[in-house]
Amino acid sequence: MEISEKDILSFREQTDKIKNEIEKAIIGQKDIIEQVLIAILCEGNVLLEGVPGLGKTQLVKTIGKVLDLEFSRIQFTPDLMPADVVGTNIITQDEKGASKFTFQKGPIFSNIVLADEINRATPKTQSAMLEAMQEKTVTVGNTTYTMSKPFFVLATQNPIEMEGTYPLPEAQMDRFIFKLYVEFPKLEELSQIVNITTSVGESELNKVSSGEELIKMANIAKEVPIAKPVMEYAMKLILATHPEEATSPDITKKYVRYGSSPRGAQAIIKAARVKALMEGRYNVSFDDINYAAYPVLRHRVLLNFEAVSDNISSEDIIKQIIDN
């Protein structure tokens, strides 16, 4: 597929339009909005972490409205079962009165699935999401069902130290293209939030895109070329997160238990391509790679006990790797 200058221009205009519409309902959090949009255009899943009440759920609902996509919400609780997520076979009767099993689809069969407080469910229930998040299919019994496109999971979680939470397994963390931290609003933003939410009437949101348009934009992003030095730089970043690599910096060897998987390499390239198009460029720069590195790698660099005791975060490791 050949990409014209018109495609690049319309890609940038469309993403600006989507961001502006979302910002009508979400005060501040501009970086989070942009990064969630990048992840959606990479056909990836996003994990939003932050204390309760910061508007994580509101952000996901707003995105569903603005992009005119089918939206479902699953509230994860300790007693939630896998069948509550993917669905189950139920006994029904046909016209002749004969009994048969019919599959009743669960809430995961949607375009946008909001997995609210995902780390409050047990690992067994969390694992029900794995196949859908990676393969975009759901297997129940002997039958495999394909999800409608576009499909992505936007999950929220409270910081792990909070009561009644289960850490997400590494395999599930790896299926999120980005992990984003939602920070507490500044003074001015807090005033605006309170004004909007405590006054009469809500801001009217317009539908400015559609599922077909998102799929088309995602396909355009896949065509963006990457120069060999930029690609090599991205791959070196990934390798530098592995403590067993001879070329890894000392901070990695000292504090990292496991480095990023190949999914991290794929995610950095996908996100950098979308970021370049959002800025109206038809080439990926080193800055695009650096920009993508933080949300892509912060949950893929697993730290050892020494890092925890020395108060070193995965962000510190990524910054040091980029500086090197």
GROMACS .gro file of C-alpha atoms in nm:
model
  324
    1MET     CA    1   0.000   0.000   0.000
    2GLU     CA    2   0.146   0.332  -0.111
    3ILE     CA    3   0.112   0.620   0.134
    4SER     CA    4   0.062   0.968  -0.002
    5GLU     CA    5   0.130   1.304   0.162
    6LYS     CA    6  -0.247   1.341   0.188
    7ASP     CA    7  -0.263   1.023   0.403
    8ILE     CA    8   0.001   1.159   0.642
    9LEU     CA    9  -0.177   1.495   0.665
   10SER     CA   10  -0.518   1.336   0.729
   11PHE     CA   11  -0.364   1.098   0.989
   12ARG     CA   12  -0.231   1.395   1.186
   13GLU     CA   13  -0.556   1.592   1.150
   14GLN     CA   14  -0.765   1.295   1.261
   15THR     CA   15  -0.552   1.221   1.570
   16ASP     CA   16  -0.561   1.591   1.668
   17LYS     CA   17  -0.940   1.590   1.630
   18ILE     CA   18  -0.973   1.277   1.849
   19LYS     CA   19  -0.743   1.421   2.119
   20ASN     CA   20  -0.929   1.755   2.124
   21GLU     CA   21  -1.265   1.579   2.162
   22ILE     CA   22  -1.140   1.358   2.448
   23GLU     CA   23  -0.996   1.666   2.623
   24LYS     CA   24  -1.348   1.814   2.646
   25ALA     CA   25  -1.433   1.552   2.909
   26ILE     CA   26  -1.090   1.478   3.056
   27ILE     CA   27  -0.907   1.770   3.221
   28GLY     CA   28  -0.525   1.756   3.207
   29GLN     CA   29  -0.366   1.413   3.144
   30LYS     CA   30  -0.268   1.522   2.788
   31ASP     CA   31   0.027   1.283   2.777
   32ILE     CA   32  -0.191   0.993   2.894
   33ILE     CA   33  -0.456   1.071   2.627
   34GLU     CA   34  -0.190   1.082   2.353
   35GLN     CA   35  -0.024   0.759   2.469
   36VAL     CA   36  -0.356   0.570   2.495
   37LEU     CA   37  -0.438   0.684   2.141
   38ILE     CA   38  -0.095   0.567   2.017
   39ALA     CA   39  -0.154   0.226   2.179
   40ILE     CA   40  -0.498   0.197   2.016
   41LEU     CA   41  -0.348   0.277   1.673
   42CYS     CA   42  -0.085   0.007   1.741
   43GLU     CA   43  -0.374  -0.235   1.803
   44GLY     CA   44  -0.240  -0.287   2.154
   45ASN     CA   45  -0.375  -0.309   2.509
   46VAL     CA   46  -0.307  -0.049   2.780
   47LEU     CA   47  -0.262  -0.079   3.156
   48LEU     CA   48  -0.346   0.241   3.347
   49GLU     CA   49  -0.217   0.255   3.702
   50GLY     CA   50  -0.312   0.510   3.965
   51VAL     CA   51  -0.491   0.557   4.294
   52PRO     CA   52  -0.875   0.541   4.284
   53GLY     CA   53  -1.069   0.847   4.166
   54LEU     CA   54  -0.827   0.991   3.908
   55GLY     CA   55  -1.066   0.946   3.614
   56LYS     CA   56  -0.915   0.630   3.463
   57THR     CA   57  -1.258   0.475   3.403
   58GLN     CA   58  -1.396   0.807   3.275
   59LEU     CA   59  -1.109   0.828   3.024
   60VAL     CA   60  -1.187   0.483   2.882
   61LYS     CA   61  -1.562   0.559   2.858
   62THR     CA   62  -1.488   0.888   2.681
   63ILE     CA   63  -1.261   0.714   2.427
   64GLY     CA   64  -1.541   0.465   2.353
   65LYS     CA   65  -1.786   0.751   2.284
   66VAL     CA   66  -1.547   0.960   2.073
   67LEU     CA   67  -1.434   0.665   1.859
   68ASP     CA   68  -1.793   0.535   1.823
   69LEU     CA   69  -1.698   0.182   1.931
   70GLU     CA   70  -1.891  -0.087   2.114
   71PHE     CA   71  -1.790  -0.063   2.477
   72SER     CA   72  -1.815  -0.306   2.768
   73ARG     CA   73  -1.701  -0.284   3.126
   74ILE     CA   74  -1.593  -0.569   3.352
   75GLN     CA   75  -1.557  -0.488   3.720
   76PHE     CA   76  -1.291  -0.727   3.851
   77THR     CA   77  -1.355  -0.858   4.203
   78PRO     CA   78  -1.204  -1.152   4.397
   79ASP     CA   79  -1.513  -1.369   4.331
   80LEU     CA   80  -1.527  -1.304   3.952
   81MET     CA   81  -1.497  -1.630   3.753
   82PRO     CA   82  -1.347  -1.684   3.401
   83ALA     CA   83  -1.697  -1.765   3.264
   84ASP     CA   84  -1.812  -1.417   3.381
   85VAL     CA   85  -1.552  -1.271   3.143
   86VAL     CA   86  -1.556  -1.490   2.829
   87GLY     CA   87  -1.906  -1.638   2.853
   88THR     CA   88  -2.038  -1.990   2.900
   89ASN     CA   89  -2.245  -2.266   2.738
   90ILE     CA   90  -2.606  -2.265   2.860
   91ILE     CA   91  -2.884  -2.519   2.799
   92THR     CA   92  -3.159  -2.390   2.567
   93GLN     CA   93  -3.455  -2.554   2.393
   94ASP     CA   94  -3.522  -2.544   2.020
   95GLU     CA   95  -3.869  -2.524   1.853
   96LYS     CA   96  -3.919  -2.901   1.893
   97GLY     CA   97  -3.847  -2.885   2.265
   98ALA     CA   98  -3.511  -3.061   2.237
   99SER     CA   99  -3.238  -2.937   2.471
  100LYS     CA  100  -2.903  -2.817   2.336
  101PHE     CA  101  -2.601  -2.618   2.449
  102THR     CA  102  -2.579  -2.257   2.325
  103PHE     CA  103  -2.282  -2.030   2.383
  104GLN     CA  104  -2.373  -1.712   2.569
  105LYS     CA  105  -2.104  -1.453   2.492
  106GLY     CA  106  -1.945  -1.269   2.784
  107PRO     CA  107  -1.860  -0.897   2.808
  108ILE     CA  108  -1.516  -0.954   2.651
  109PHE     CA  109  -1.691  -0.968   2.310
  110SER     CA  110  -1.676  -0.596   2.240
  111ASN     CA  111  -1.448  -0.342   2.065
  112ILE     CA  112  -1.321  -0.170   2.380
  113VAL     CA  113  -1.315  -0.375   2.697
  114LEU     CA  114  -1.262  -0.179   3.018
  115ALA     CA  115  -1.110  -0.421   3.268
  116ASP     CA  116  -1.168  -0.212   3.580
  117GLU     CA  117  -0.933  -0.279   3.874
  118ILE     CA  118  -0.798  -0.587   3.696
  119ASN     CA  119  -0.562  -0.673   3.982
  120ARG     CA  120  -0.852  -0.731   4.225
  121ALA     CA  121  -0.941  -1.062   4.052
  122THR     CA  122  -0.763  -1.389   4.119
  123PRO     CA  123  -0.489  -1.507   3.877
  124LYS     CA  124  -0.730  -1.772   3.739
  125THR     CA  125  -0.975  -1.503   3.625
  126GLN     CA  126  -0.699  -1.273   3.500
  127SER     CA  127  -0.575  -1.559   3.280
  128ALA     CA  128  -0.915  -1.569   3.104
  129MET     CA  129  -0.809  -1.244   2.932
  130LEU     CA  130  -0.476  -1.373   2.794
  131GLU     CA  131  -0.590  -1.535   2.469
  132ALA     CA  132  -0.819  -1.245   2.375
  133MET     CA  133  -0.546  -0.987   2.448
  134GLN     CA  134  -0.282  -1.156   2.233
  135GLU     CA  135  -0.453  -1.370   1.966
  136LYS     CA  136  -0.782  -1.173   1.950
  137THR     CA  137  -0.970  -1.502   1.990
  138VAL     CA  138  -1.158  -1.678   2.271
  139THR     CA  139  -1.170  -2.058   2.307
  140VAL     CA  140  -1.457  -2.213   2.501
  141GLY     CA  141  -1.474  -2.593   2.501
  142ASN     CA  142  -1.371  -2.704   2.152
  143THR     CA  143  -1.482  -2.388   1.975
  144THR     CA  144  -1.268  -2.082   1.902
  145TYR     CA  145  -1.443  -1.747   1.850
  146THR     CA  146  -1.276  -1.455   1.672
  147MET     CA  147  -1.317  -1.106   1.822
  148SER     CA  148  -1.459  -0.828   1.605
  149LYS     CA  149  -1.206  -0.563   1.497
  150PRO     CA  150  -1.084  -0.331   1.631
  151PHE     CA  151  -1.043  -0.498   1.971
  152PHE     CA  152  -0.838  -0.374   2.265
  153VAL     CA  153  -0.837  -0.402   2.642
  154LEU     CA  154  -0.790  -0.089   2.851
  155ALA     CA  155  -0.728  -0.211   3.204
  156THR     CA  156  -0.701  -0.005   3.520
  157GLN     CA  157  -0.523  -0.114   3.835
  158ASN     CA  158  -0.459   0.033   4.175
  159PRO     CA  159  -0.098   0.040   4.297
  160ILE     CA  160  -0.001  -0.306   4.413
  161GLU     CA  161   0.056  -0.198   4.776
  162MET     CA  162  -0.318  -0.137   4.819
  163GLU     CA  163  -0.534  -0.382   5.014
  164GLY     CA  164  -0.692  -0.679   4.835
  165THR     CA  165  -0.488  -0.676   4.513
  166TYR     CA  166  -0.312  -0.960   4.329
  167PRO     CA  167   0.002  -0.880   4.124
  168LEU     CA  168  -0.057  -0.946   3.753
  169PRO     CA  169   0.146  -1.242   3.619
  170GLU     CA  170   0.448  -1.148   3.402
  171ALA     CA  171   0.289  -1.321   3.097
  172GLN     CA  172  -0.015  -1.097   3.127
  173MET     CA  173   0.187  -0.779   3.185
  174ASP     CA  174   0.375  -0.854   2.862
  175ARG     CA  175   0.048  -0.848   2.667
  176PHE     CA  176  -0.001  -0.478   2.747
  177ILE     CA  177   0.176  -0.265   2.488
  178PHE     CA  178   0.195   0.029   2.737
  179LYS     CA  179   0.184   0.073   3.110
  180LEU     CA  180   0.089   0.431   3.199
  181TYR     CA  181   0.093   0.605   3.537
  182VAL     CA  182  -0.204   0.837   3.594
  183GLU     CA  183  -0.083   1.117   3.821
  184PHE     CA  184  -0.276   1.338   4.059
  185PRO     CA  185  -0.401   1.659   3.891
  186LYS     CA  186  -0.234   1.998   3.951
  187LEU     CA  187  -0.413   2.276   4.143
  188GLU     CA  188  -0.563   2.445   3.835
  189GLU     CA  189  -0.671   2.112   3.683
  190LEU     CA  190  -0.828   2.003   4.012
  191SER     CA  191  -1.037   2.325   4.021
  192GLN     CA  192  -1.157   2.264   3.662
  193ILE     CA  193  -1.245   1.901   3.739
  194VAL     CA  194  -1.450   2.004   4.043
  195ASN     CA  195  -1.625   2.282   3.845
  196ILE     CA  196  -1.724   2.045   3.563
  197THR     CA  197  -1.833   1.754   3.782
  198THR     CA  198  -2.031   1.952   4.038
  199SER     CA  199  -2.220   2.183   3.799
  200VAL     CA  200  -2.534   2.119   3.592
  201GLY     CA  201  -2.493   1.955   3.250
  202GLU     CA  202  -2.214   1.755   3.091
  203SER     CA  203  -1.992   1.842   2.797
  204GLU     CA  204  -2.140   1.704   2.473
  205LEU     CA  205  -1.903   1.462   2.302
  206ASN     CA  206  -1.907   1.416   1.925
  207LYS     CA  207  -1.818   1.092   1.748
  208VAL     CA  208  -1.514   1.189   1.541
  209SER     CA  209  -1.396   0.849   1.419
  210SER     CA  210  -1.507   0.489   1.364
  211GLY     CA  211  -1.374   0.136   1.385
  212GLU     CA  212  -1.308   0.120   1.008
  213GLU     CA  213  -1.116   0.446   1.019
  214LEU     CA  214  -0.902   0.326   1.312
  215ILE     CA  215  -0.815   0.005   1.124
  216LYS     CA  216  -0.721   0.211   0.816
  217MET     CA  217  -0.501   0.444   1.025
  218ALA     CA  218  -0.333   0.146   1.194
  219ASN     CA  219  -0.252   0.001   0.849
  220ILE     CA  220  -0.106   0.335   0.733
  221ALA     CA  221   0.121   0.341   1.041
  222LYS     CA  222   0.259  -0.005   0.953
  223GLU     CA  223   0.394   0.137   0.625
  224VAL     CA  224   0.615   0.404   0.784
  225PRO     CA  225   0.979   0.321   0.695
  226ILE     CA  226   1.252   0.297   0.960
  227ALA     CA  227   1.617   0.370   0.875
  228LYS     CA  228   1.861   0.093   0.963
  229PRO     CA  229   2.052   0.297   1.231
  230VAL     CA  230   1.721   0.384   1.406
  231MET     CA  231   1.611   0.019   1.400
  232GLU     CA  232   1.949  -0.092   1.537
  233TYR     CA  233   1.928   0.172   1.811
  234ALA     CA  234   1.585   0.038   1.918
  235MET     CA  235   1.711  -0.320   1.927
  236LYS     CA  236   2.018  -0.216   2.131
  237LEU     CA  237   1.783  -0.050   2.383
  238ILE     CA  238   1.595  -0.379   2.423
  239LEU     CA  239   1.916  -0.584   2.459
  240ALA     CA  240   2.048  -0.335   2.717
  241THR     CA  241   1.761  -0.435   2.950
  242HIS     CA  242   1.905  -0.789   2.978
  243PRO     CA  243   2.157  -0.834   3.264
  244GLU     CA  244   2.319  -1.137   3.095
  245GLU     CA  245   2.421  -0.932   2.785
  246ALA     CA  246   2.791  -0.837   2.786
  247THR     CA  247   2.713  -0.489   2.644
  248SER     CA  248   2.444  -0.406   2.907
  249PRO     CA  249   2.519  -0.107   3.134
  250ASP     CA  250   2.625  -0.170   3.496
  251ILE     CA  251   2.289  -0.050   3.633
  252THR     CA  252   2.112  -0.329   3.438
  253LYS     CA  253   2.356  -0.595   3.561
  254LYS     CA  254   2.317  -0.477   3.919
  255TYR     CA  255   1.942  -0.421   3.945
  256VAL     CA  256   1.754  -0.611   3.670
  257ARG     CA  257   1.630  -0.968   3.713
  258TYR     CA  258   1.473  -1.011   3.366
  259GLY     CA  259   1.482  -0.785   3.061
  260SER     CA  260   1.222  -0.711   2.794
  261SER     CA  261   1.077  -0.982   2.571
  262PRO     CA  262   1.070  -0.956   2.186
  263ARG     CA  263   0.715  -0.814   2.230
  264GLY     CA  264   0.884  -0.507   2.378
  265ALA     CA  265   1.090  -0.465   2.058
  266GLN     CA  266   0.778  -0.495   1.842
  267ALA     CA  267   0.592  -0.247   2.063
  268ILE     CA  268   0.868   0.019   2.049
  269ILE     CA  269   0.874   0.008   1.667
  270LYS     CA  270   0.494   0.019   1.633
  271ALA     CA  271   0.458   0.308   1.880
  272ALA     CA  272   0.745   0.508   1.723
  273ARG     CA  273   0.580   0.479   1.378
  274VAL     CA  274   0.248   0.613   1.509
  275LYS     CA  275   0.423   0.894   1.702
  276ALA     CA  276   0.607   1.001   1.384
  277LEU     CA  277   0.280   1.018   1.185
  278MET     CA  278   0.107   1.209   1.467
  279GLU     CA  279   0.373   1.477   1.425
  280GLY     CA  280   0.330   1.480   1.048
  281ARG     CA  281   0.656   1.298   0.966
  282TYR     CA  282   0.698   1.000   0.735
  283ASN     CA  283   1.011   0.872   0.906
  284VAL     CA  284   1.093   0.742   1.253
  285SER     CA  285   1.350   0.941   1.452
  286PHE     CA  286   1.569   0.845   1.751
  287ASP     CA  287   1.347   1.073   1.963
  288ASP     CA  288   1.040   0.866   1.868
  289ILE     CA  289   1.218   0.553   1.994
  290ASN     CA  290   1.316   0.727   2.321
  291TYR     CA  291   0.957   0.853   2.365
  292ALA     CA  292   0.816   0.500   2.322
  293ALA     CA  293   1.078   0.337   2.547
  294TYR     CA  294   0.925   0.449   2.880
  295PRO     CA  295   0.563   0.328   2.840
  296VAL     CA  296   0.677   0.014   2.654
  297LEU     CA  297   0.954  -0.098   2.891
  298ARG     CA  298   0.848   0.016   3.239
  299HIS     CA  299   0.648  -0.306   3.299
  300ARG     CA  300   0.884  -0.531   3.103
  301VAL     CA  301   1.200  -0.456   3.304
  302LEU     CA  302   1.166  -0.677   3.612
  303LEU     CA  303   1.379  -0.562   3.903
  304ASN     CA  304   1.559  -0.771   4.167
  305PHE     CA  305   1.546  -0.730   4.545
  306GLU     CA  306   1.854  -0.505   4.546
  307ALA     CA  307   1.671  -0.250   4.326
  308VAL     CA  308   1.376  -0.245   4.566
  309SER     CA  309   1.602  -0.197   4.870
  310ASP     CA  310   1.799   0.081   4.692
  311ASN     CA  311   1.471   0.248   4.581
  312ILE     CA  312   1.557   0.213   4.209
  313SER     CA  313   1.261   0.209   3.969
  314SER     CA  314   1.236   0.070   3.616
  315GLU     CA  315   1.215   0.436   3.498
  316ASP     CA  316   1.564   0.497   3.643
  317ILE     CA  317   1.698   0.195   3.454
  318ILE     CA  318   1.538   0.304   3.122
  319LYS     CA  319   1.671   0.662   3.162
  320GLN     CA  320   2.022   0.532   3.228
  321ILE     CA  321   2.008   0.298   2.926
  322ILE     CA  322   1.892   0.584   2.698
  323ASP     CA  323   2.164   0.817   2.837
  324ASN     CA  324   2.428   0.552   2.768
   0.00000   0.00000   0.00000
